[in-house]
Short mmCIF file of C-alpha atoms and ligand atoms in Angstrom, two decimals:
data_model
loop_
_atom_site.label_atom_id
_atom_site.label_comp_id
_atom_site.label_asym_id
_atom_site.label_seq_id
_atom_site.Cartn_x
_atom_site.Cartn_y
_atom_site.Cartn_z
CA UNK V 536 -16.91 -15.51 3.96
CA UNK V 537 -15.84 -16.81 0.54
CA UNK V 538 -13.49 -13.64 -0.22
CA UNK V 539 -11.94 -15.81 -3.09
CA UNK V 540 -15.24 -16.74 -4.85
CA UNK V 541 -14.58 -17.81 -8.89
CA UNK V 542 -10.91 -16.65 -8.33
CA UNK V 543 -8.44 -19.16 -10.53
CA UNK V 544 -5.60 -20.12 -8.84
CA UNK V 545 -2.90 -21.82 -10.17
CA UNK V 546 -0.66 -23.59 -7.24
CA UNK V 547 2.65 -25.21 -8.72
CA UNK V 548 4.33 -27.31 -5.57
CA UNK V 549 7.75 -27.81 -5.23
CA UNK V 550 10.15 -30.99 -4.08
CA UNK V 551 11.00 -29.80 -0.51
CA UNK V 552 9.32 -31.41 2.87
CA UNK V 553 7.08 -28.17 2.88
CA UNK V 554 5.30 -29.69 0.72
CA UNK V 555 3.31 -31.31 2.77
CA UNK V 556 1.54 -27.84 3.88
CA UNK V 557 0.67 -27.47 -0.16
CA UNK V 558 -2.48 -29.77 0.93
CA UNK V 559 -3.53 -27.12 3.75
CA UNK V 560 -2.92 -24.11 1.35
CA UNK V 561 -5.09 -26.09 -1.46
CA UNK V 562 -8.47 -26.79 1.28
CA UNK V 563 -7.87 -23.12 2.29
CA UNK V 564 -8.16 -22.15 -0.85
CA UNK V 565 -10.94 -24.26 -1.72
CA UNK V 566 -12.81 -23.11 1.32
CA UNK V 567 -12.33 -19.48 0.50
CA UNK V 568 -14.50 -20.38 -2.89
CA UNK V 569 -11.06 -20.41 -5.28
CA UNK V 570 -10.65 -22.71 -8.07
CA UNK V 571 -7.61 -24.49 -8.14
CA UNK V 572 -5.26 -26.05 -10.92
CA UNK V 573 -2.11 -27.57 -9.55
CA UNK V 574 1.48 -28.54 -10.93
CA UNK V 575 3.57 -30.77 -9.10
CA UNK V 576 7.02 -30.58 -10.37
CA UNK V 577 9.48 -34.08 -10.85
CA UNK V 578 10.73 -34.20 -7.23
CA UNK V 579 7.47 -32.62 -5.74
CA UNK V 580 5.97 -36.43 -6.35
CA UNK V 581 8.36 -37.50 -3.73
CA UNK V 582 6.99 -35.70 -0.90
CA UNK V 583 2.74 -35.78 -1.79
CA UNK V 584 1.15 -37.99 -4.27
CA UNK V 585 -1.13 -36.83 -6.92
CA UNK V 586 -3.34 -39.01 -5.55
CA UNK V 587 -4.17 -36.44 -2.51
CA UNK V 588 -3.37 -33.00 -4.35
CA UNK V 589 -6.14 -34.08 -6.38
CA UNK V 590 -8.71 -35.13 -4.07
CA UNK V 591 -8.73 -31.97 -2.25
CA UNK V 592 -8.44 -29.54 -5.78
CA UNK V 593 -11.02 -31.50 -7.14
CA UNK V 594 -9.18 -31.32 -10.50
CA UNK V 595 -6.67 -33.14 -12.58
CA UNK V 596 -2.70 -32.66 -11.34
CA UNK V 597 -0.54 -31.55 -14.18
CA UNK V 598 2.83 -32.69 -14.21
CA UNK V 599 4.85 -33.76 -17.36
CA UNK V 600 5.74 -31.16 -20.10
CA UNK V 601 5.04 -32.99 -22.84
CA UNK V 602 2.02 -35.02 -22.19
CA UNK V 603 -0.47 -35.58 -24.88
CA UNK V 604 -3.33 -36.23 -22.34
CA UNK V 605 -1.88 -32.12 -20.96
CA UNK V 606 -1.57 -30.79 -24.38
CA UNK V 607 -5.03 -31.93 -25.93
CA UNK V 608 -6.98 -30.49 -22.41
CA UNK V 609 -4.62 -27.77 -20.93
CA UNK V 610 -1.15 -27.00 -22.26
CA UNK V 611 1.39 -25.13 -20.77
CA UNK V 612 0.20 -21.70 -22.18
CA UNK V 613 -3.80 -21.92 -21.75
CA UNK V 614 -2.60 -22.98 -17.90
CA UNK V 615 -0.50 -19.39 -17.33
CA UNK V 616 -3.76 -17.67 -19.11
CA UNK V 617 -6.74 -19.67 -16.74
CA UNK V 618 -5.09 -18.79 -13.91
CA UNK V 619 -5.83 -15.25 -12.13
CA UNK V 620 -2.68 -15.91 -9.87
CA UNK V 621 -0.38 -18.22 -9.73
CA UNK V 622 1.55 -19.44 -6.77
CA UNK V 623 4.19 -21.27 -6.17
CA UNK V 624 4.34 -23.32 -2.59
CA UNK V 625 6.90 -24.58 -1.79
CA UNK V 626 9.06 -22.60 -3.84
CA UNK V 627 12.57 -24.63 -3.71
CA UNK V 628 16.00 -22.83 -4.27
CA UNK V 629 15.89 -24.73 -7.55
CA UNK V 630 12.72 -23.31 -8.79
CA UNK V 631 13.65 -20.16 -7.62
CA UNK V 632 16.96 -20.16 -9.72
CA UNK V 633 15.61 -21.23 -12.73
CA UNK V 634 13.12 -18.58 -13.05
CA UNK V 635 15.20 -15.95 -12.38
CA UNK V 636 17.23 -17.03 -15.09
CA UNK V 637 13.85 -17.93 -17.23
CA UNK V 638 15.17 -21.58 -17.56
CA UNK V 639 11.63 -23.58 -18.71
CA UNK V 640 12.86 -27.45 -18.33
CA UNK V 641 9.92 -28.66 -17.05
CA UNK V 642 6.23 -28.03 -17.00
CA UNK V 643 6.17 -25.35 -13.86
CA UNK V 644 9.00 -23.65 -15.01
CA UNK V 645 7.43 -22.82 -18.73
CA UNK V 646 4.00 -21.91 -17.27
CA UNK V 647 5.94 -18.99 -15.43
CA UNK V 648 8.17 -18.07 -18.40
CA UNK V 649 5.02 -18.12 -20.24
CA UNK V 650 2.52 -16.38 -17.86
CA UNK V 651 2.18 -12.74 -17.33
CA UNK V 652 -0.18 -13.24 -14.23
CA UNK V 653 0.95 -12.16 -10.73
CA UNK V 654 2.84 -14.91 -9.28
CA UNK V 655 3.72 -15.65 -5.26
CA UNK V 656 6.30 -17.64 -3.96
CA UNK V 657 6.31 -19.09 -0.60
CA UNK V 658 10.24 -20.19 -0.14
CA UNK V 659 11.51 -23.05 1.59
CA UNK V 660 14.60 -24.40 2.47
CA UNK V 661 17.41 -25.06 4.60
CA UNK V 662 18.85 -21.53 6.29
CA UNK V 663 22.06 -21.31 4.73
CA UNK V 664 20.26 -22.22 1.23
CA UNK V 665 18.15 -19.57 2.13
CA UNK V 666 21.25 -17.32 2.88
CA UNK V 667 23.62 -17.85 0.19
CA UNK V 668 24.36 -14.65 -2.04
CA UNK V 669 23.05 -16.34 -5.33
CA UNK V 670 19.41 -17.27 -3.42
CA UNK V 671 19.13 -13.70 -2.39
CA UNK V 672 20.45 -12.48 -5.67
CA UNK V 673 17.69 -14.57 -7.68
CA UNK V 674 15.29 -13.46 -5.10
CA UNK V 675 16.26 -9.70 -6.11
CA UNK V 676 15.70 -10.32 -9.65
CA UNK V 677 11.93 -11.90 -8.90
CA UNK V 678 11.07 -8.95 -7.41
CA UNK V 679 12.31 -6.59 -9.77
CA UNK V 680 9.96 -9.10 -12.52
CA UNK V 681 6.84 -7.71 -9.65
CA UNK V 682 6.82 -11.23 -8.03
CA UNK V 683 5.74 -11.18 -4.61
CA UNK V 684 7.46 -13.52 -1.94
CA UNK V 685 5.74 -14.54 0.82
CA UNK V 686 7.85 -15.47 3.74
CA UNK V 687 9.76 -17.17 4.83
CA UNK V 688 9.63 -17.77 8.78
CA UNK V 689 12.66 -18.53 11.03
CA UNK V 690 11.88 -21.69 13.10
CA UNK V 691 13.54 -25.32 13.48
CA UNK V 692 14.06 -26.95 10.28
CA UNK V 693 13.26 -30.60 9.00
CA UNK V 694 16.96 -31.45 8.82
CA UNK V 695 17.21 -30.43 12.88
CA UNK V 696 19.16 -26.62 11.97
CA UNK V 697 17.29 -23.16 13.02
CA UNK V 698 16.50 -20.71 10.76
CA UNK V 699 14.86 -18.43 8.40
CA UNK V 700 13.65 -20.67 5.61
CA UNK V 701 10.20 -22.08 6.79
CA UNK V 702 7.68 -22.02 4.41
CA UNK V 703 5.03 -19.18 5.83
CA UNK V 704 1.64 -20.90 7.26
CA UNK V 705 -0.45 -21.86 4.56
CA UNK V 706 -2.93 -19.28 6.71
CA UNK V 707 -0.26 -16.70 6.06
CA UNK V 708 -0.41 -17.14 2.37
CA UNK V 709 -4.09 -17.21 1.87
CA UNK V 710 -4.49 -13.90 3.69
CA UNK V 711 -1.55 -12.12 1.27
CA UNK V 712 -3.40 -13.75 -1.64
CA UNK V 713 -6.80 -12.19 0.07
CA UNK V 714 -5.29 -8.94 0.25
CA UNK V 715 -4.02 -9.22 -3.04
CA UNK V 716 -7.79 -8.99 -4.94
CA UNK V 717 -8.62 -7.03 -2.21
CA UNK V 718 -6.61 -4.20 -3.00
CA UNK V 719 -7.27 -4.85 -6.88
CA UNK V 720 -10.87 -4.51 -6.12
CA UNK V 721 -9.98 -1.37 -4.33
CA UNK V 722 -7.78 0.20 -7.54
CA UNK V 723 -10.70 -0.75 -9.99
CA UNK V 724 -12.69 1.34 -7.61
CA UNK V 725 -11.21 4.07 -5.32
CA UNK V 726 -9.61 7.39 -6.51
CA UNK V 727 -7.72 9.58 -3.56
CA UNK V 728 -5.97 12.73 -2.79
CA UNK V 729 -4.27 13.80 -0.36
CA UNK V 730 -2.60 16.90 0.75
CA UNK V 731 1.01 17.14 3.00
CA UNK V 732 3.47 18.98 4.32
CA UNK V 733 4.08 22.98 4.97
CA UNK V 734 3.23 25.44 2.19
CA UNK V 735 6.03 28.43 1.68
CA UNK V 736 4.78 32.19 1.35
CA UNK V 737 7.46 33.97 -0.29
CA UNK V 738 8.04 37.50 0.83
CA UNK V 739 10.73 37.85 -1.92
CA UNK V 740 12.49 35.34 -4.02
CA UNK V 741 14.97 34.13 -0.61
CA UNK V 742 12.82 34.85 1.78
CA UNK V 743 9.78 33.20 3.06
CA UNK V 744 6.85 32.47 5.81
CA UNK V 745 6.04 28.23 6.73
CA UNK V 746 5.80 26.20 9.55
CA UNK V 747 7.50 23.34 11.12
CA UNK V 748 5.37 20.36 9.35
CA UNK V 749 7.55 18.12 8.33
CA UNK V 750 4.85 16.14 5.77
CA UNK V 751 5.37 12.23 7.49
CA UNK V 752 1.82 11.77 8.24
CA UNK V 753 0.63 12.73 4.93
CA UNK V 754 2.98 10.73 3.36
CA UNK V 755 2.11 7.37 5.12
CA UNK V 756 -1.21 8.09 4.28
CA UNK V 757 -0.93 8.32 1.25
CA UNK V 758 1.48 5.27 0.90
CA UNK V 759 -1.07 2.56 2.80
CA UNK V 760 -3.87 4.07 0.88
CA UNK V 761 -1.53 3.24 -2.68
CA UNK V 762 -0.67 -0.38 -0.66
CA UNK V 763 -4.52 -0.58 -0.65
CA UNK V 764 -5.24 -0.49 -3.67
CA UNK V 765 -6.06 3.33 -4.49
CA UNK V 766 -5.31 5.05 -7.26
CA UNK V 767 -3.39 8.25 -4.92
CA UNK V 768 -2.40 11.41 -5.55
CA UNK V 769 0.02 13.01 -3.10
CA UNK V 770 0.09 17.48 -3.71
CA UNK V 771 2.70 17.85 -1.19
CA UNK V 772 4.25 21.23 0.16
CA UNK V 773 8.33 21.35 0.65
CA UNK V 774 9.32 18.56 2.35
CA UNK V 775 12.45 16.19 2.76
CA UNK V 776 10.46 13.29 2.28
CA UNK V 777 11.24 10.78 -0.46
CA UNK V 778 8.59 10.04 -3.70
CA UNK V 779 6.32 6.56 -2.82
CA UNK V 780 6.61 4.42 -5.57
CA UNK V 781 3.56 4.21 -7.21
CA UNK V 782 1.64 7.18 -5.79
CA UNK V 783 1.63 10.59 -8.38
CA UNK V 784 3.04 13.20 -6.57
CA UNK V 785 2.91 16.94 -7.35
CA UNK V 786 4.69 19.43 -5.32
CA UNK V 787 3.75 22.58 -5.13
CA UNK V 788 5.65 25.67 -2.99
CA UNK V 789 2.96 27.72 -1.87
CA UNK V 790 -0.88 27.91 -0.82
CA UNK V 791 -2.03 28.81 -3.97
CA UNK V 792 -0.65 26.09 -5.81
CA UNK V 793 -1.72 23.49 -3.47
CA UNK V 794 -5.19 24.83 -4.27
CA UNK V 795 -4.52 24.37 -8.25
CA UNK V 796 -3.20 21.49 -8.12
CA UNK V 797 -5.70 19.99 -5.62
CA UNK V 798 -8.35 21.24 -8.17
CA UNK V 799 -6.94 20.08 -10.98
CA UNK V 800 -6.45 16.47 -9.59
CA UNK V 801 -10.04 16.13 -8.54
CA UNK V 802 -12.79 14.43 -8.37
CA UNK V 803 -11.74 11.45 -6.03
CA UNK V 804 -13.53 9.31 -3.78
CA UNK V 805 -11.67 10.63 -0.65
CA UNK V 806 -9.28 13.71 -0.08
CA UNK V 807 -7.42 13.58 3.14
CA UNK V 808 -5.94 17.26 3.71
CA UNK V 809 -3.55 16.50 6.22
CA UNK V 810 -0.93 19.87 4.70
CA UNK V 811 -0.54 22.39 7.27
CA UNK V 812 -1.21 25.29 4.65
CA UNK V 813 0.06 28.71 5.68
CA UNK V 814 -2.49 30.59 6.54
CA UNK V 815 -1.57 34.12 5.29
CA UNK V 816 0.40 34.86 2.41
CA UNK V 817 2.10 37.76 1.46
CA UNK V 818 0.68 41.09 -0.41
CA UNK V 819 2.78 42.48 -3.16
CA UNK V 820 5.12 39.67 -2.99
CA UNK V 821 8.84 41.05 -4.34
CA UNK V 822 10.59 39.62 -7.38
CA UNK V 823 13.92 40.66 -6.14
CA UNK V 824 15.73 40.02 -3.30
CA UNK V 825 14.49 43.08 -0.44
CA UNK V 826 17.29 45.25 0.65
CA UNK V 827 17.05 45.54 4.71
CA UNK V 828 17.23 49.21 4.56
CA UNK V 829 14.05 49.32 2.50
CA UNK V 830 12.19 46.66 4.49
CA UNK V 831 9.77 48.44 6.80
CA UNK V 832 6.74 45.99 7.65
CA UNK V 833 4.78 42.71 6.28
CA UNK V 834 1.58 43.26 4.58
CA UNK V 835 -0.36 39.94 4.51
CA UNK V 836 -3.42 38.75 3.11
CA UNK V 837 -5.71 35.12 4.14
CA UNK V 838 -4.99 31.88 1.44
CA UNK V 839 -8.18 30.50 0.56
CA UNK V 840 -8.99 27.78 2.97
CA UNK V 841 -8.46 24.39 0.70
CA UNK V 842 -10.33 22.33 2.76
CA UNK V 843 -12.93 24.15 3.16
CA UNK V 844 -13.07 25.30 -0.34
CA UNK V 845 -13.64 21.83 -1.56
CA UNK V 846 -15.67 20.36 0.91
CA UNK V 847 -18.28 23.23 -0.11
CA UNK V 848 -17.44 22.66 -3.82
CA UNK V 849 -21.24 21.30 -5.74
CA UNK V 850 -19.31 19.51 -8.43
CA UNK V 851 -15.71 18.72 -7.15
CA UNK V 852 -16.82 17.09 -3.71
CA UNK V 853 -15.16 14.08 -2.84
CA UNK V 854 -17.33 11.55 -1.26
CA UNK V 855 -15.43 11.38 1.90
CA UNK V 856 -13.53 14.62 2.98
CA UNK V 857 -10.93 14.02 5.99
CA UNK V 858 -9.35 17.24 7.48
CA UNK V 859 -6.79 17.39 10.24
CA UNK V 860 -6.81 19.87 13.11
CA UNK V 861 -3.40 20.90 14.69
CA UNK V 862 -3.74 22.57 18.04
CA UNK V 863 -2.42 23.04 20.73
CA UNK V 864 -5.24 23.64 23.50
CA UNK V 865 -8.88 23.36 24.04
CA UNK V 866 -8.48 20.30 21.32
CA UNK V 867 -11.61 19.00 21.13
CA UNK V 868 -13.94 22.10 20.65
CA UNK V 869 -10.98 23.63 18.51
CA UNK V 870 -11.61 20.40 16.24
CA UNK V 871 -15.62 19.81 16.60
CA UNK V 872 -15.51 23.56 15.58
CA UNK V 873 -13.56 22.72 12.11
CA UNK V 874 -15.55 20.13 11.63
CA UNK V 875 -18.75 22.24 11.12
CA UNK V 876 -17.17 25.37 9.88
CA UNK V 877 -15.32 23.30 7.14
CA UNK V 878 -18.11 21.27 6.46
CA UNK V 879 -15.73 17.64 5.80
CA UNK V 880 -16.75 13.92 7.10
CA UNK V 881 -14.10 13.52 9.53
CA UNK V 882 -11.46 15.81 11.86
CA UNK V 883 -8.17 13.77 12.96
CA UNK V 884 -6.65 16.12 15.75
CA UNK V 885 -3.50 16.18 17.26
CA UNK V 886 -1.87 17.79 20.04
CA UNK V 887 1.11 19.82 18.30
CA UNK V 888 2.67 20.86 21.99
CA UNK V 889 3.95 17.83 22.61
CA UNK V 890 7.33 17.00 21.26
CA UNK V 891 7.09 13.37 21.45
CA UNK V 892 3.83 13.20 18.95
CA UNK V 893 4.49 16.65 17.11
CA UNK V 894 5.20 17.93 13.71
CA UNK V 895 8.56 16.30 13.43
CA UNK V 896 7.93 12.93 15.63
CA UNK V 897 7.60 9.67 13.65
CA UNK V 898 4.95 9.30 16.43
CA UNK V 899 1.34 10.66 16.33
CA UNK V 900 -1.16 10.29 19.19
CA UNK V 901 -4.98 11.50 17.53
CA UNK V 902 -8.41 11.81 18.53
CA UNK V 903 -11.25 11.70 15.46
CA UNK V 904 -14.17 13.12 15.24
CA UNK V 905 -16.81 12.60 13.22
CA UNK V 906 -19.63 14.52 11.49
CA UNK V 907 -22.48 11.92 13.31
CA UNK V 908 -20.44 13.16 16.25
CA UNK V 909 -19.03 10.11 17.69
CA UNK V 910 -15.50 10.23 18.10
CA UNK V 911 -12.22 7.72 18.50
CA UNK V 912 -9.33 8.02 20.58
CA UNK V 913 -6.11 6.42 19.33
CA UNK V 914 -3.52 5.57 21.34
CA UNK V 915 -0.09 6.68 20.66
CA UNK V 916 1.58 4.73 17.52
CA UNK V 917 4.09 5.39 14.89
CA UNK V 918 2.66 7.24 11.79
CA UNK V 919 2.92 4.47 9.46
CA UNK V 920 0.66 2.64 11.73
CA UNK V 921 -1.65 4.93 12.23
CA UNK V 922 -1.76 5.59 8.66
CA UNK V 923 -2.70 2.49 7.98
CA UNK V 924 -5.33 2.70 10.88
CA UNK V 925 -6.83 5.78 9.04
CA UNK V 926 -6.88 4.24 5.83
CA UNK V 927 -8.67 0.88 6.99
CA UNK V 928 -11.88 3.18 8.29
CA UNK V 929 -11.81 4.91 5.10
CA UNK V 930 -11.94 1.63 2.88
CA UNK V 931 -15.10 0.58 5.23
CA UNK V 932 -16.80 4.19 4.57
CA UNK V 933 -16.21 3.78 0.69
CA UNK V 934 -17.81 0.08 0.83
N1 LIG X 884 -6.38 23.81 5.65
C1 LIG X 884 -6.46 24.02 4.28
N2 LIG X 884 -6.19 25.24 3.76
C2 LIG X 884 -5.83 26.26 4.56
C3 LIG X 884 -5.73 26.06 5.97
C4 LIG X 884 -6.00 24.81 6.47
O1 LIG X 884 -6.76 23.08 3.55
N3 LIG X 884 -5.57 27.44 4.01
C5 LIG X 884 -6.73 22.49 6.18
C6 LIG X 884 -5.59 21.70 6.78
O2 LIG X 884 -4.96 20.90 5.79
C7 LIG X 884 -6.29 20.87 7.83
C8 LIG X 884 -7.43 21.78 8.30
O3 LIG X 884 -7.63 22.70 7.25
O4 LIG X 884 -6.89 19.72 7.29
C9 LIG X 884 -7.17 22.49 9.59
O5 LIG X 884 -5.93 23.15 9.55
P1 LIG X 884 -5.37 23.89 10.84
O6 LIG X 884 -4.05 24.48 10.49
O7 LIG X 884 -5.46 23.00 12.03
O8 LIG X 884 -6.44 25.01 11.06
P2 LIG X 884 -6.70 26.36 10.38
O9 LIG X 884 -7.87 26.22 9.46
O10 LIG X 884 -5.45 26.87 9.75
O11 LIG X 884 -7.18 27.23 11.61
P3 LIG X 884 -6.31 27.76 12.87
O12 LIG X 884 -4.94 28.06 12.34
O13 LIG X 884 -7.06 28.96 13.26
O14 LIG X 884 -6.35 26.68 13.89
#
C-alpha cells in the first residue's frame, strides 16, 4: 500500500558512513508513493555521490548555498515550504550542534532554520560522540523545538567500537514517518472522551464514599489515543495520576460532575467510560463537618448512570461508545448483561478479585465483548499496552 502517496519529503543526508543507508530510506520512500527532494551536505559527497541519490529520487540533488542554478529553481526557503516533512538521515553530531544553536552555514542547515515543518533526525555516530554531555544537551534542545529523533540503535560500529549510535533501519524510519501522517490524519478526523478514575460522594465537607480505582487504565487510554492522533479529552475522578501532555483534562470530584462535564465536552467520535463512578451518592449532603453524636444513619440516593445516559442520548451519541465492566464473578453474563442494558458498542471486563490485574495493578488481564456478540480474550499485559491494544481496534471501527 502506498501510505505515503503525494507526501513531500525533504531528506537532507549527512557526512557519516550511514550514509550509505540514505539510498535505502530514499527507494522506501519512493515505493511508499512519497516525493522526494534531497540535500547532501559538503562532507555527505564523500560517502554517496549525487550521481546515485539522484537516480533513485528521481530529482535534482541540492547542495551548495549559494548556487544560481538552486536559487533561480528552488532556494533555500521555497525548499523548507515544498516539503511536508523534512528529515534528516544521517544526522551527524555536527548537524545536530549547529541546529540546536540555529547556526545556517550551509544549505541544510538554513533550510531547517528556515522551515517550520516537522523535522526527524535519524543520529549517527560513534558511541561516545553519541554520549558526550553537549550531544545529549543539543539533543534536549531539538526536542524541546518538537523535533522528533528517531533512533539510534546500539550495535558494532564502522570504526570496530560497540554502541548506541547506529543509525535506525531505514525500515525503522519509514514506519515513524508512516505513523507520523497517520496520526495527523487521525487528529484532522477523530474527537474522543474518555472517563477515569473513582468519583467521591461527600457525606459532609471531610467525609466521603469512593472506591479503590486508582484511574491507570483510563489514563493510558487516553494517552495512546492523544499518541494517535485524537483530539482527547480526559474527565477524570480524584486520582494521583499525573496530566498527559497534550490531552485536556477536567477533573471533577463527584458523579454529578463527571456527568456535566462529560456533557459539556461532547459530541466525539468515541467515549471510552472506563471511571468507576460511585454508584450512590448521598441525600442531604452536609455543608459542615457532622458531629459523631448527631450522626445516626446514611441516606443515599442512585447517580445517574453516565454511560448509559449517553449511549441513549438522540443528539449527544458518540459513534462508538466503549464501557468497562468491573466484577468480580459470573464475568461474562455480568458484562453481556451491561452491554444490552447500557446500550454501548463494546464491554471491556475485568476481573477486580484478583490482585495481580486489579484496580491498583499496572497490569490488566480483559475479555471484550461486543454488541455483534463476538468477543476477545486478552492475555495479561501492562495497561499501557493494552491501552494501546484498545485504541488500535477503535481507530479500525472509526475507518
Ligand atoms: N458507569 C457510569 N456511570 C455510573 C456507573 C457506571 O458511567 N453511574 C459506567 C462505568 O464507567 C463503566 C460501566 O458503567 O463503563 C460499568 O460500571 P460498573 O461499575 O462495572 O457497573 P455498574 O453499572 O456500576 O453496575 P454494578 O455495580 O451493579 O456492577
Amino acid at each position: 500500500m502506498k501510505n505515503l502517496n503525494e507526501k513531500k519529503i525533504l531528506l537532507i543526508i549527512c557526512g557519516g558512513i550511514a550514509a550509505y543507508k540514505s539510498l535505502e530510506v530514499i527507494r522506501l520512500l519512493k515505493k511508499n508513493g512519497a516525493d522526494v527532494k534531497t540535500i547532501l551536505t559538503n562532507n555527505a559527497k564523500n560517502f554517496v555521490t549525487p550521481l546515485s541519490v539522484t537516480s533513485l529520487s528521481q530529482d535534482k540533488v541540492y547542495i551548495d548555498l549559494f548556487n544560481s542554478d538552486n536559487e533561480s529553481e528552488m532556494d533555500h526557503i521555497s525548499l523548507s515550504r515544498w516539503s511536508d516533512l523534512i528529515l534528516i538521515a544521517p544526522a551527524t553530531a555536527n548537524t545536530i550542534s549547529k541546529i540546536s544553536f540555529g547556526l545556517s552555514d550551509d544549505l541544510a542547515s538554513t533550510v531547517i532554520f528556515a522551515s517550520d515543518k516537522k523535522v526527524f533526525i535519524a543520529p549517527a555516530m560513534n558511541v561516545r560522540m553519541w554520549e558526550h554531555q553537549s550531544n545529549k544537551d543539543n539533543l534536549k534542545k531539538l526536542v524541546d523545538f518538537g523535533y522528533e529523533i528517531i533512533g539510534p540503535e546500539t550495535g558494532e560500529m564502522a570504526c570496530g567500537e560497540y554502541g548506541m549510535g547506529k543509525m535506525s533501519e531505514p525500515n525503522t524510519i519509514i514506519n515513524h514517518i508512516n505513523n507520523y501522517f497517520k496520526k495527523l490524519e487521525n487528529s484532522k478526523k477523530f474527537k474522543a472522551l474518555v472517563t477515569a478514575g473513582p468519583t467521591h460522594e461527600y457525606i459532609d465537607p471531610v467525609r466521603f464514599i469512593s472506591n479503590k480505582s486508582s484511574g491507570k487504565q483510563g489514563y493510558e487510554i487516553a494517552r495512546s489515543l492523544f499518541e494517535n492522533g485524537f483530539q482527547t479529552t480526559l474527565i477524570s475522578g480524584p486520582t494521583n495520576l499525573n496530566p498527559i501532555k497534550g490531552v485536556n483534562l477536567v477533573k471533577v470530584k463527584s458523579a454529578d460532575e463527571m456527568l456535566e462535564a462529560t456533557l459539556n465536552n461532547l459530541p466525539t467520535d468515541v467515549a471510552v467510560f472506563s471511571a468507576a463512578v460511585a454508584d450512590f451518592k448521598v441525600k442531604n449532603q452536609k455543608n459542615e463537618k457532622i458531629k459523631k453524636k448527631n450522626f445516626s444513619e446514611l441516606s443515599l440516593e442512585k447517580n445517574t448512570d453516565i454511560l448509559g445516559h449517553i449511549s441513549n442520548h438522540n443528539s449527544l451519541r458518540p459513534k462508538l461508545v466503549v464501557g468497562f465492566a468491573a466484577e468480580t464473578n459470573s464475568l461474562k453474563n455480568n458484562s453481556l448483561k451491561k452491554l444490552s442494558e447500557k446500550n454501548c458498542d463494546w464491554i471491556i471486563a475485568n476481573d477486580v478479585s484478583k490482585k495481580d490485574i486489579g484496580f491498583e495493578s499496572d497490569f490488566n488481564k480483559v475479555s471484550i465483548f461486543y454488541k455483534n456478540n463476538s468477543e476477545e480474550n486478552l492475555p495479561k499485559m501492562r495497561k499501557s499496552n493494552l491501552a494501546n491494544e484498545i485504541v488500535n481496534r477503535i481507530i479500525s471501527q472509526l475507518n
